[in-house]
PDB file of N, CA and C in Angstrom:
ATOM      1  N   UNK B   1     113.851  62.101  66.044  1.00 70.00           N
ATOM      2  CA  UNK B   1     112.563  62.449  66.631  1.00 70.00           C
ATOM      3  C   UNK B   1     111.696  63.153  65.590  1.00 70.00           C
ATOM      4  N   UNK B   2     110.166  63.226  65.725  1.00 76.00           N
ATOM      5  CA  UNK B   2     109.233  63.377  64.876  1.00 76.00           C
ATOM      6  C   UNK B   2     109.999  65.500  64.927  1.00 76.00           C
ATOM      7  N   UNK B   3     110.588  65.934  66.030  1.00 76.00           N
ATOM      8  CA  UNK B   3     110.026  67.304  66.005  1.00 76.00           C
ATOM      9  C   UNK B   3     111.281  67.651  65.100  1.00 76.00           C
ATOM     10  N   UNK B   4     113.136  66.949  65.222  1.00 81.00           N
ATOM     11  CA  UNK B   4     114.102  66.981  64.473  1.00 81.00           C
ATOM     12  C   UNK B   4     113.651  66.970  63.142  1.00 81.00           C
ATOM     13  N   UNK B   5     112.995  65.743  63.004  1.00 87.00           N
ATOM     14  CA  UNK B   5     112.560  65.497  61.183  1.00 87.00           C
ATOM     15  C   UNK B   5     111.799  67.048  60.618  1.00 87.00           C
ATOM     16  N   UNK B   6     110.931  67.494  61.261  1.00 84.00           N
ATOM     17  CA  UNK B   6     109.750  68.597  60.663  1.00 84.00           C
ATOM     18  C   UNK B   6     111.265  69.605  60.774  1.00 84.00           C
ATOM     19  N   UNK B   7     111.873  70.072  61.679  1.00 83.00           N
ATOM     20  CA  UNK B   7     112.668  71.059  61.626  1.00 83.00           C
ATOM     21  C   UNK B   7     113.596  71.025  60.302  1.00 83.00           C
ATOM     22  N   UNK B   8     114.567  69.611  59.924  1.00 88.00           N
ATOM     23  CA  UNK B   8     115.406  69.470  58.947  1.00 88.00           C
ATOM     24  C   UNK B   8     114.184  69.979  57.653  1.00 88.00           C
ATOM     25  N   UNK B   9     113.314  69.625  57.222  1.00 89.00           N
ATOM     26  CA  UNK B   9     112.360  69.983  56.655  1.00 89.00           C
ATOM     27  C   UNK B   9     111.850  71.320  56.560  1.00 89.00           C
ATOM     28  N   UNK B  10     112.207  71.946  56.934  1.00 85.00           N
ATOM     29  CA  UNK B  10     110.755  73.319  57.462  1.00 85.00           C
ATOM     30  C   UNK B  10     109.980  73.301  57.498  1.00 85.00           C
ATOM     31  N   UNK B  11     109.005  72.062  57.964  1.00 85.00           N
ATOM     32  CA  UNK B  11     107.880  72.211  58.539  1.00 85.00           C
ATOM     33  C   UNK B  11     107.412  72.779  59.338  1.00 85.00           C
ATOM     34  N   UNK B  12     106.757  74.069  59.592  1.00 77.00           N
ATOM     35  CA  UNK B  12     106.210  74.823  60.284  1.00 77.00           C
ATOM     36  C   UNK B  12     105.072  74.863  60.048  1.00 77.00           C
ATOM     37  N   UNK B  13     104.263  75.206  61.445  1.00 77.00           N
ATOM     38  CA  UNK B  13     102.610  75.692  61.502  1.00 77.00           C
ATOM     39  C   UNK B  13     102.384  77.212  61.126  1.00 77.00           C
ATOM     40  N   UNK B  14     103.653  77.839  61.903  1.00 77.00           N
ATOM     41  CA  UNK B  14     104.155  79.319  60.994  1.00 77.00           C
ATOM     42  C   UNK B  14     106.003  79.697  60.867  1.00 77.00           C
ATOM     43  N   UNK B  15     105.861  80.494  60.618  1.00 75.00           N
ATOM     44  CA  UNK B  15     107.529  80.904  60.548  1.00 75.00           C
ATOM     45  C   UNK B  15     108.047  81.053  61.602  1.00 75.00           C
ATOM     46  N   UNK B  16     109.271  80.716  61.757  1.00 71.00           N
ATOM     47  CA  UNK B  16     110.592  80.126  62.897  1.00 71.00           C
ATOM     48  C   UNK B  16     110.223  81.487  64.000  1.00 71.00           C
ATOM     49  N   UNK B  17     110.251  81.459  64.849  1.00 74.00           N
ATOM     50  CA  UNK B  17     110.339  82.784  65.199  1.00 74.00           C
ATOM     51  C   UNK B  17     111.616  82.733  66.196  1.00 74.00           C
ATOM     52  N   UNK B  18     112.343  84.104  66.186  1.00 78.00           N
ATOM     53  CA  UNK B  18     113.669  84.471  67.023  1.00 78.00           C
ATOM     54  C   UNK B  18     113.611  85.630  67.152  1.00 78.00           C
ATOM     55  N   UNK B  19     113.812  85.700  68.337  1.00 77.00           N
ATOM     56  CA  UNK B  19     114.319  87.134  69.683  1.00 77.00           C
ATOM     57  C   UNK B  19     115.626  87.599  69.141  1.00 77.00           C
ATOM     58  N   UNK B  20     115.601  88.379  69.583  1.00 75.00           N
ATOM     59  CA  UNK B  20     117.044  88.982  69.412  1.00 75.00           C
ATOM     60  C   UNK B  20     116.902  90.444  69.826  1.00 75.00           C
ATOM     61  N   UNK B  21     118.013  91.138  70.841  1.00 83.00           N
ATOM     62  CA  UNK B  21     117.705  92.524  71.011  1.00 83.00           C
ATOM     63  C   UNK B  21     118.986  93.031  70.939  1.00 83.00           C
ATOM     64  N   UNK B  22     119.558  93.886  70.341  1.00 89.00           N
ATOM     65  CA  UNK B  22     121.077  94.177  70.856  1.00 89.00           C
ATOM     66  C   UNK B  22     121.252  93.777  69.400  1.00 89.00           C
ATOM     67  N   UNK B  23     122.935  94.066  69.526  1.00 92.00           N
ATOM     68  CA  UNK B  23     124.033  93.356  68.699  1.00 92.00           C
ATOM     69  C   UNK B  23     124.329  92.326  69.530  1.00 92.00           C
ATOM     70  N   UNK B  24     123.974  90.871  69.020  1.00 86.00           N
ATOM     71  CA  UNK B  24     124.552  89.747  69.329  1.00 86.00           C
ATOM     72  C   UNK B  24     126.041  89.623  69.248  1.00 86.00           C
ATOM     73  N   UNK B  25     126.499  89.767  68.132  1.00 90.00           N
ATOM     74  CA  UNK B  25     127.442  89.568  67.771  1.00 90.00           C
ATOM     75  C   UNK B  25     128.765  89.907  68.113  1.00 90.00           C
ATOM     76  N   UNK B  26     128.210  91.429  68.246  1.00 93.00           N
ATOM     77  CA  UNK B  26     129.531  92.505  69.534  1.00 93.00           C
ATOM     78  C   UNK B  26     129.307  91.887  70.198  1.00 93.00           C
ATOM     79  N   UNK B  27     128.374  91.251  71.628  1.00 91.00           N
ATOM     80  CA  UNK B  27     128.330  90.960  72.656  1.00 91.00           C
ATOM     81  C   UNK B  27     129.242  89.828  72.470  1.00 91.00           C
ATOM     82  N   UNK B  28     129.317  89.271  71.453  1.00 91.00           N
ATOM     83  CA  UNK B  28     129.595  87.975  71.630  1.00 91.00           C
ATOM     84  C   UNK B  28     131.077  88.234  71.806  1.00 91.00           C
ATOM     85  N   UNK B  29     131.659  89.148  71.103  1.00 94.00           N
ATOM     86  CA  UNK B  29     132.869  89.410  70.485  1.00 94.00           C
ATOM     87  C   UNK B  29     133.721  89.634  72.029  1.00 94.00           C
ATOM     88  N   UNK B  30     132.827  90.631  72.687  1.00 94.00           N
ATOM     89  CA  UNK B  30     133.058  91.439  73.777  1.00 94.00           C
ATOM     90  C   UNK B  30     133.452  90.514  75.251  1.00 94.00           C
ATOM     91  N   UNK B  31     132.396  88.932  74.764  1.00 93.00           N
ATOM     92  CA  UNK B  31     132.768  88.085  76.524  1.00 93.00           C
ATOM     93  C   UNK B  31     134.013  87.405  76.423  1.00 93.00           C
ATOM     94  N   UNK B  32     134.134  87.279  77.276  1.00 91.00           N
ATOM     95  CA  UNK B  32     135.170  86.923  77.663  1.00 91.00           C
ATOM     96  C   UNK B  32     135.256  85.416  77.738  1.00 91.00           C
ATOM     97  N   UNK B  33     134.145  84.599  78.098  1.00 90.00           N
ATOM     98  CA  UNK B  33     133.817  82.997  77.856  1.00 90.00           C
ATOM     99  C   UNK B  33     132.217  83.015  77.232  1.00 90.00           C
ATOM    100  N   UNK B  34     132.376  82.076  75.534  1.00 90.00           N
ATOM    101  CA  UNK B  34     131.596  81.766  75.193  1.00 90.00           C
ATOM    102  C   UNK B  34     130.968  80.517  75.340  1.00 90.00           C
ATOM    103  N   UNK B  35     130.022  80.223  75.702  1.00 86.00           N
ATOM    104  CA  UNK B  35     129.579  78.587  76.149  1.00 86.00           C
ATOM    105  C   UNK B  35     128.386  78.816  74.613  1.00 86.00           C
ATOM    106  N   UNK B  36     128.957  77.642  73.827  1.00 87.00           N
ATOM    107  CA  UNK B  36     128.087  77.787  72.377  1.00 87.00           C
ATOM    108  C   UNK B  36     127.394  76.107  72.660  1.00 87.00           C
ATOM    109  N   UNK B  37     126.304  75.650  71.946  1.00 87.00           N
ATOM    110  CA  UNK B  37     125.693  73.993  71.930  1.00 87.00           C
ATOM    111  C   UNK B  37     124.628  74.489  71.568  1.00 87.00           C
ATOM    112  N   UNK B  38     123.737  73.069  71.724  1.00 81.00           N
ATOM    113  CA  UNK B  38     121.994  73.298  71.276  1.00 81.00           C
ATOM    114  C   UNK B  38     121.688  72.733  72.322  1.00 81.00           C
ATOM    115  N   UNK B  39     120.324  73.375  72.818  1.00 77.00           N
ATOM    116  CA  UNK B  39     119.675  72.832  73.900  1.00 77.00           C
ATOM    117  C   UNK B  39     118.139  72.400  72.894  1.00 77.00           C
ATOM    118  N   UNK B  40     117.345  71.614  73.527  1.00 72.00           N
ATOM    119  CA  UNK B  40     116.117  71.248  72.822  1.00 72.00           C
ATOM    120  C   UNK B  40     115.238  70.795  74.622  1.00 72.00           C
ATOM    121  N   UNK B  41     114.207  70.904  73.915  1.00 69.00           N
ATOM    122  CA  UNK B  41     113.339  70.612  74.728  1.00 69.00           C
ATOM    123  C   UNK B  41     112.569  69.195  74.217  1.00 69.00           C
ATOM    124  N   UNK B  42     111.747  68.408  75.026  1.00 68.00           N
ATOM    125  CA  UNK B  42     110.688  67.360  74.655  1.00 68.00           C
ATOM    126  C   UNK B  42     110.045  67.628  74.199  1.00 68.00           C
ATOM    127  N   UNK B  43     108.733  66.975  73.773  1.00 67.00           N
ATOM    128  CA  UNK B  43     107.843  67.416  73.436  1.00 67.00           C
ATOM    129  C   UNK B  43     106.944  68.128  74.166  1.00 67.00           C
ATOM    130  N   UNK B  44     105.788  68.702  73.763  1.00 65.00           N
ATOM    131  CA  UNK B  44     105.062  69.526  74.476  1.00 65.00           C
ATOM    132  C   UNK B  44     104.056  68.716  75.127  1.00 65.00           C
ATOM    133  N   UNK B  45     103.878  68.822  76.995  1.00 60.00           N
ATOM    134  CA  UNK B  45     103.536  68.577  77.726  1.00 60.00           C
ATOM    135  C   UNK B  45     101.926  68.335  77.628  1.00 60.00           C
ATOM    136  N   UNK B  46     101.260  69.897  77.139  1.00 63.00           N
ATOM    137  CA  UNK B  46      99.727  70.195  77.351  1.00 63.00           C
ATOM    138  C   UNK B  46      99.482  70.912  75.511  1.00 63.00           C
ATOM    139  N   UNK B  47      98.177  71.167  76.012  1.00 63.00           N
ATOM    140  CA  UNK B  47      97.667  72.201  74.920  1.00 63.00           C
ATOM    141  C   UNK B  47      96.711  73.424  75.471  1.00 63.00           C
ATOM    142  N   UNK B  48      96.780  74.177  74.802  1.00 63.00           N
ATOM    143  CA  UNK B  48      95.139  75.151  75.103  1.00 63.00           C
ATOM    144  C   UNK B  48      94.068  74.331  74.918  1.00 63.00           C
ATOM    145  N   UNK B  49      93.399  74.238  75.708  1.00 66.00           N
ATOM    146  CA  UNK B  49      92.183  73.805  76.077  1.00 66.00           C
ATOM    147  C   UNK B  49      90.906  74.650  75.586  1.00 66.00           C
ATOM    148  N   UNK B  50      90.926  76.235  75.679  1.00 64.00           N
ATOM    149  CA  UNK B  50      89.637  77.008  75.272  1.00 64.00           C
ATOM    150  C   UNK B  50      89.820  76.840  73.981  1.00 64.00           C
ATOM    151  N   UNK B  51      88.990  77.441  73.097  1.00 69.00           N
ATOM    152  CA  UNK B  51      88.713  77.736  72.412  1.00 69.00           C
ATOM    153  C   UNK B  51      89.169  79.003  71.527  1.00 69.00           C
ATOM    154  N   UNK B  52      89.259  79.877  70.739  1.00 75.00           N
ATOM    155  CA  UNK B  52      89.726  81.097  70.572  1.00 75.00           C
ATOM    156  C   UNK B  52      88.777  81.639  70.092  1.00 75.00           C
ATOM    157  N   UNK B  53      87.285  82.081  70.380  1.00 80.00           N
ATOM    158  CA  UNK B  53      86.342  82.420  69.802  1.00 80.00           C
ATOM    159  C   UNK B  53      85.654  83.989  70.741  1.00 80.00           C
ATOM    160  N   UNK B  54      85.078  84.936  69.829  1.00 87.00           N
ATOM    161  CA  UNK B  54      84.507  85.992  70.691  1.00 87.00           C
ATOM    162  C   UNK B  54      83.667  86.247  70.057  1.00 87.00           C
ATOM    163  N   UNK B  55      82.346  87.034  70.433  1.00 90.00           N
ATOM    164  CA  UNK B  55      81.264  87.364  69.759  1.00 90.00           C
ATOM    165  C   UNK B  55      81.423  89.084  70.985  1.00 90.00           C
ATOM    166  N   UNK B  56      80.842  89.932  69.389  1.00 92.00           N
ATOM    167  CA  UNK B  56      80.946  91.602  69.567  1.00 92.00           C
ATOM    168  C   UNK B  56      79.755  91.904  69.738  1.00 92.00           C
ATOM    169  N   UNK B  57      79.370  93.205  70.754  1.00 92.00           N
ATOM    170  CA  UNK B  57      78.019  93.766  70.264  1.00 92.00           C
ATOM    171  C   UNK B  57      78.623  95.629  70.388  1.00 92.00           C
ATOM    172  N   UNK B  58      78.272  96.363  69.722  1.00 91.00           N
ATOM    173  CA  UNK B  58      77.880  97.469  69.464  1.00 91.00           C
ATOM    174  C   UNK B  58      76.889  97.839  70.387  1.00 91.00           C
ATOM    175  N   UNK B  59      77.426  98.680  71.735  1.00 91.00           N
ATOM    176  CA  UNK B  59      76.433  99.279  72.536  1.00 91.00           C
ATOM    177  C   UNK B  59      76.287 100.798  72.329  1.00 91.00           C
ATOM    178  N   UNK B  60      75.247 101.472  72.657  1.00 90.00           N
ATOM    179  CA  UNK B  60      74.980 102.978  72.461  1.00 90.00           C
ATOM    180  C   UNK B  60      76.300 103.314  72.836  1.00 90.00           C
ATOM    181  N   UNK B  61      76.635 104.905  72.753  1.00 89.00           N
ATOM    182  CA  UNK B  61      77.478 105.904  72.783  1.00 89.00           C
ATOM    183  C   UNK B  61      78.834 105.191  72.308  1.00 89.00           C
ATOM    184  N   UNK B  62      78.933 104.328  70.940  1.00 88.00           N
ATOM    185  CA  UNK B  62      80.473 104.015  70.538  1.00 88.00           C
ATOM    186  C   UNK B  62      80.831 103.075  71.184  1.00 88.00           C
ATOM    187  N   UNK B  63      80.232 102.371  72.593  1.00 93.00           N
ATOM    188  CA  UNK B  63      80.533 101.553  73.727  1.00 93.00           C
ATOM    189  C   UNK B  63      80.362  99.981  73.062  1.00 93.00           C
ATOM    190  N   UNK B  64      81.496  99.353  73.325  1.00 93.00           N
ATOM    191  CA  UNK B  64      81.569  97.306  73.147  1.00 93.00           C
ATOM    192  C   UNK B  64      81.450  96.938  73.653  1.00 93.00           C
ATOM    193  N   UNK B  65      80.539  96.111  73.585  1.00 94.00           N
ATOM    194  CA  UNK B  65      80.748  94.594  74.491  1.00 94.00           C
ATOM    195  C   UNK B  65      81.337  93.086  74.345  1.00 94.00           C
ATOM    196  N   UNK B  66      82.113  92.293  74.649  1.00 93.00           N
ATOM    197  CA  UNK B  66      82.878  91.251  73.788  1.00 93.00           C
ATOM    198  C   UNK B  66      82.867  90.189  74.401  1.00 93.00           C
ATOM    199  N   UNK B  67      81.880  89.531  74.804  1.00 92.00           N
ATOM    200  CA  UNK B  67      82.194  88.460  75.480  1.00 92.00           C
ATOM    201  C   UNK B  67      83.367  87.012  74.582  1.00 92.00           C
ATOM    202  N   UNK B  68      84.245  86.720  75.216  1.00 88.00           N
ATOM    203  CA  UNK B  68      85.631  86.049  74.881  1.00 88.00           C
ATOM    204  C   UNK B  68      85.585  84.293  76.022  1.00 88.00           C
ATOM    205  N   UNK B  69      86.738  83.742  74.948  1.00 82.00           N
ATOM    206  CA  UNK B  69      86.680  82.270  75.854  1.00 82.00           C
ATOM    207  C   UNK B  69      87.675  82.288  76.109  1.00 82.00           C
ATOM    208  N   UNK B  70      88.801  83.152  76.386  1.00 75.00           N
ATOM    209  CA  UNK B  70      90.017  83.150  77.234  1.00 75.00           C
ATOM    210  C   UNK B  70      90.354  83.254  78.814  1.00 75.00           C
ATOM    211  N   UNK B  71      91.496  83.710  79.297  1.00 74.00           N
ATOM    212  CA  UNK B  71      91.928  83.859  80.914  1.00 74.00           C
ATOM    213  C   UNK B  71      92.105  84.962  81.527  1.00 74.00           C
ATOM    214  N   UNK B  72      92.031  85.934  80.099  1.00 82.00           N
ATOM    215  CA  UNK B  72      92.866  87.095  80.671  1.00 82.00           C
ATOM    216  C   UNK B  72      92.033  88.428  79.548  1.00 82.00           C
ATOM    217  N   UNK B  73      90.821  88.564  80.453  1.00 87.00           N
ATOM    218  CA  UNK B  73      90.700  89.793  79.624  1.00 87.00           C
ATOM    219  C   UNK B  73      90.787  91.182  79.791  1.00 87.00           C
ATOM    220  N   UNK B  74      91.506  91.045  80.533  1.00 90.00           N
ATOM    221  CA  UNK B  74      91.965  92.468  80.796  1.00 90.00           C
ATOM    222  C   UNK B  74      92.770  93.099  79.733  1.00 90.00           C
ATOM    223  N   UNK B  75      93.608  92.166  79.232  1.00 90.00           N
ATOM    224  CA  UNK B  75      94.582  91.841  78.063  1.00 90.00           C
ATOM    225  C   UNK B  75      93.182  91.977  76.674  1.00 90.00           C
ATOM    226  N   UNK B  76      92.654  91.095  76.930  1.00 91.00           N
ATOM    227  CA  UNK B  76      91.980  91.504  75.863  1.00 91.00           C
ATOM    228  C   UNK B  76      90.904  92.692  75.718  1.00 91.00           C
ATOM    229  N   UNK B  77      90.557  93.470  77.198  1.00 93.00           N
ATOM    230  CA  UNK B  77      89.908  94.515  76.604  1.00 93.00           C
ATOM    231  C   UNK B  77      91.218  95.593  76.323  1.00 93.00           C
ATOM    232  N   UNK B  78      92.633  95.930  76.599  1.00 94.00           N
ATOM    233  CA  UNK B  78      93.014  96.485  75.808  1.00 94.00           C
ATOM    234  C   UNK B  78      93.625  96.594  74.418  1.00 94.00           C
ATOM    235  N   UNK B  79      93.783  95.298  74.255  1.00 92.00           N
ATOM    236  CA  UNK B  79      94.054  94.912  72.106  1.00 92.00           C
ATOM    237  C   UNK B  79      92.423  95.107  72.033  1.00 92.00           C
ATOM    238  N   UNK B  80      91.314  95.287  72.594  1.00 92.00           N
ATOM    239  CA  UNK B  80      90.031  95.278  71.408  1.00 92.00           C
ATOM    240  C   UNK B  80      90.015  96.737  71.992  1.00 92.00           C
ATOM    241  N   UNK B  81      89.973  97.686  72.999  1.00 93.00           N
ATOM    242  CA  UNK B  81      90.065  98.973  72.642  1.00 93.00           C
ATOM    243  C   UNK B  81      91.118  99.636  72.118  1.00 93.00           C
ATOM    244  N   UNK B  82      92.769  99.232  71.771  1.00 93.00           N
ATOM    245  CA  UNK B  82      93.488  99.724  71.252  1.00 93.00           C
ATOM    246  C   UNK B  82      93.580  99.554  69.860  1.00 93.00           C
ATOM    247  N   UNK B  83      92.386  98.366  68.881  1.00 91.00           N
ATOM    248  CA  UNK B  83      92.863  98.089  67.658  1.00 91.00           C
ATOM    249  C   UNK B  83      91.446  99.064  67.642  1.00 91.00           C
ATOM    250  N   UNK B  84      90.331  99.534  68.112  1.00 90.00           N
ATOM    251  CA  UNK B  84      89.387  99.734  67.458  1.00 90.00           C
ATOM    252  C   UNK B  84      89.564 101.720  67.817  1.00 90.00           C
ATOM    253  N   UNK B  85      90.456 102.034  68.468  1.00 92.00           N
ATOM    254  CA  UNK B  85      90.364 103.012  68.829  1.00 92.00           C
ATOM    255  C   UNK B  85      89.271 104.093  69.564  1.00 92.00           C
ATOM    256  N   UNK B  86      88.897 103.076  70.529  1.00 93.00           N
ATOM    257  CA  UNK B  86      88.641 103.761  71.831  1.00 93.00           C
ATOM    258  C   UNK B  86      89.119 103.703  73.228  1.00 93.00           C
ATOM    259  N   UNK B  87      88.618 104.558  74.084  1.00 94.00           N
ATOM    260  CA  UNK B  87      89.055 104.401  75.399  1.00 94.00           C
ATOM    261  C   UNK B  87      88.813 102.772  76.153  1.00 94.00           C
ATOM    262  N   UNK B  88      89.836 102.160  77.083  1.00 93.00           N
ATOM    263  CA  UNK B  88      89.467 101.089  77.435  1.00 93.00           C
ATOM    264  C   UNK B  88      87.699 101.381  78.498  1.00 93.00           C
ATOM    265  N   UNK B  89      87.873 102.366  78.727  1.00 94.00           N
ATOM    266  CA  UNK B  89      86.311 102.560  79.723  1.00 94.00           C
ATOM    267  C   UNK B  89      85.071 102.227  78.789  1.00 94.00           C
ATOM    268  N   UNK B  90      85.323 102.320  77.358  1.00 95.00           N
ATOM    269  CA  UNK B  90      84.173 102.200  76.272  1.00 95.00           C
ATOM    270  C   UNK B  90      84.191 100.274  75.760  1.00 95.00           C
ATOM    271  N   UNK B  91      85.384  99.663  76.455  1.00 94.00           N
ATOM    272  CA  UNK B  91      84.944  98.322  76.598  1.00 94.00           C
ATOM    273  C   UNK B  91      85.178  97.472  77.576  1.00 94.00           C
ATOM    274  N   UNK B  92      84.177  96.777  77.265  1.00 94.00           N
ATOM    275  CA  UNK B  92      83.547  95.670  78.617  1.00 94.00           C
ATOM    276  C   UNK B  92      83.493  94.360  78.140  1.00 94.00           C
ATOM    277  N   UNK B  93      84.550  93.422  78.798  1.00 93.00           N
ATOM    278  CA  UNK B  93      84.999  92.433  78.124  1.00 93.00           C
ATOM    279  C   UNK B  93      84.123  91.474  79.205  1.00 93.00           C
ATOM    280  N   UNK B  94      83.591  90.338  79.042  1.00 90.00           N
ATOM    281  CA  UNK B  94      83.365  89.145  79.546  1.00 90.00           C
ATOM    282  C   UNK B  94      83.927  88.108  78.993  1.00 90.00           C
ATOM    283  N   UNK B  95      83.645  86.820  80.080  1.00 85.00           N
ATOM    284  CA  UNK B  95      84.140  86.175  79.875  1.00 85.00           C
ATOM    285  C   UNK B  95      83.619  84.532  80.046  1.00 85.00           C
ATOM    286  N   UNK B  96      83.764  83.450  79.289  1.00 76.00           N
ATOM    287  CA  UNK B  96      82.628  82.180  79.403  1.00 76.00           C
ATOM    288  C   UNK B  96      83.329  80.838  80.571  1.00 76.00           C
ATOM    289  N   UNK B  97      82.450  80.418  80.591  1.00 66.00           N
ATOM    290  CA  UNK B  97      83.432  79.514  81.616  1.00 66.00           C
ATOM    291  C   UNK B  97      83.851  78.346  80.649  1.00 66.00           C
ATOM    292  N   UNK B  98      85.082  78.323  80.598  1.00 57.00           N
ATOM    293  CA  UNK B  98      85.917  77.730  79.916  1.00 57.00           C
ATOM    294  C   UNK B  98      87.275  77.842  79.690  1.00 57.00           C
ATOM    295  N   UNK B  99      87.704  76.662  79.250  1.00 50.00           N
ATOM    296  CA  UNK B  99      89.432  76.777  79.907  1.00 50.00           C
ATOM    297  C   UNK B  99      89.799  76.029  80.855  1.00 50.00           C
ATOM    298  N   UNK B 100      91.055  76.382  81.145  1.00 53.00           N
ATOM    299  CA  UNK B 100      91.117  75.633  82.179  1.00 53.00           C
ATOM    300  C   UNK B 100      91.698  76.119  83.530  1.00 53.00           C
ATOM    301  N   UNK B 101      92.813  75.648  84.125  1.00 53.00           N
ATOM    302  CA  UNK B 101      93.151  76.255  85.673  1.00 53.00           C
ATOM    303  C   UNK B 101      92.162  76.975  86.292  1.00 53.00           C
ATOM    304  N   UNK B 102      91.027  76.710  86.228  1.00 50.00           N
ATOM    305  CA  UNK B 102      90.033  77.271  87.016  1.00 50.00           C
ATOM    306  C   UNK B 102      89.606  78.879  86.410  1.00 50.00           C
ATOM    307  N   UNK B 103      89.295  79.026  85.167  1.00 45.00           N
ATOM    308  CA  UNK B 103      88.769  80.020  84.359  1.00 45.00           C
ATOM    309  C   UNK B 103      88.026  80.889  84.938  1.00 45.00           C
ATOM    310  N   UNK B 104      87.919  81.987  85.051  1.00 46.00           N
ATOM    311  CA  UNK B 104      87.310  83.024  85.918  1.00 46.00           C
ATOM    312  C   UNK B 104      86.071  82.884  85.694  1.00 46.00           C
ATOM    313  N   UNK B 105      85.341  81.745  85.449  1.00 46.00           N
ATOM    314  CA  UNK B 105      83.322  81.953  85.170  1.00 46.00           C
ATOM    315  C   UNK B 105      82.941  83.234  85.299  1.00 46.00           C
ATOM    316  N   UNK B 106      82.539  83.377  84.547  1.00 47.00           N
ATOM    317  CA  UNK B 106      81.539  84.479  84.247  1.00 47.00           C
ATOM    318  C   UNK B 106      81.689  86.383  84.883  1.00 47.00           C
ATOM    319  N   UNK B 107      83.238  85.790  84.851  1.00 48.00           N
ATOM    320  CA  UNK B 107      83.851  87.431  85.627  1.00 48.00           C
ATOM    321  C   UNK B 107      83.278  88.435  84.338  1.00 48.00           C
ATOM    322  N   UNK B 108      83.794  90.347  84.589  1.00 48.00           N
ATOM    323  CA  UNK B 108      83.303  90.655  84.166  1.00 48.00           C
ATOM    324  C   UNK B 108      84.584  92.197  84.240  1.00 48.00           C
ATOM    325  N   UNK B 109      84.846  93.001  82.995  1.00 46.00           N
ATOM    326  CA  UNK B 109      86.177  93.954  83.324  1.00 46.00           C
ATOM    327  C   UNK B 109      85.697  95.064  82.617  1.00 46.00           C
ATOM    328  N   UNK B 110      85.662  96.240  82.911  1.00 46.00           N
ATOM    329  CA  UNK B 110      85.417  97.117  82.281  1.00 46.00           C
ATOM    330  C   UNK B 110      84.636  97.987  83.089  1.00 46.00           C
ATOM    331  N   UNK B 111      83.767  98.815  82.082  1.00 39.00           N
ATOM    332  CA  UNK B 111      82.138  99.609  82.342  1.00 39.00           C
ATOM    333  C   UNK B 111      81.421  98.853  81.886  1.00 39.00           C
TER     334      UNK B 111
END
């Protein structure tokens, strides 16, 4: 399969990424039945549909405004008030209609 070939390769869009929390290894040591194999999945079903784009404005008293083309900005007003270091009340995220599963048009989160 096209996704086997890129893997034997290392073809990546970025680097492999893996979870891991714990000592695997004790755990492993520790069960009592190990069930070891590879599982794989098909290919991928869908894609993101929006866009990944935001435009900023600088409002009086330190206050943002960010209108975004995502689903979830609640999420994003706290990564844009936690990377810029203010209170989430000092941003006010909107949002465009776009996307998909029925995209919140023109909702609105914050002050």
């Amino acid at each position: 399969s096209y996704v086997q070939e890129a893997i034997e390769k290392e073809s990546y869009f970025g680097p492999p990424m893996e979870m891991v929390e714990g000592d695997v290894e004790a755990a492993l040591a520790k069960s009592d039945v190990v069930f070891q194999g590879e599982y794989a999945t098909g290919l991928q079903d869908h894609m993101y549909i929006e866009p990944h784009a935001a435009v900023a404005r600088l409002r009086e008293g330190g206050e943002m405004e960010v209108t975004v083309t995502g689903q979830s900005i609640r999420h994003d007003q706290e990564a844009i008030a936690e990377l810029l270091g203010i209170p989430n009340h000092k941003t006010t995220v909107r949002d465009r209609e776009v996307g998909a599963l029925g995209a919140t048009e023109g909702s609105r989160y914050g002050v």
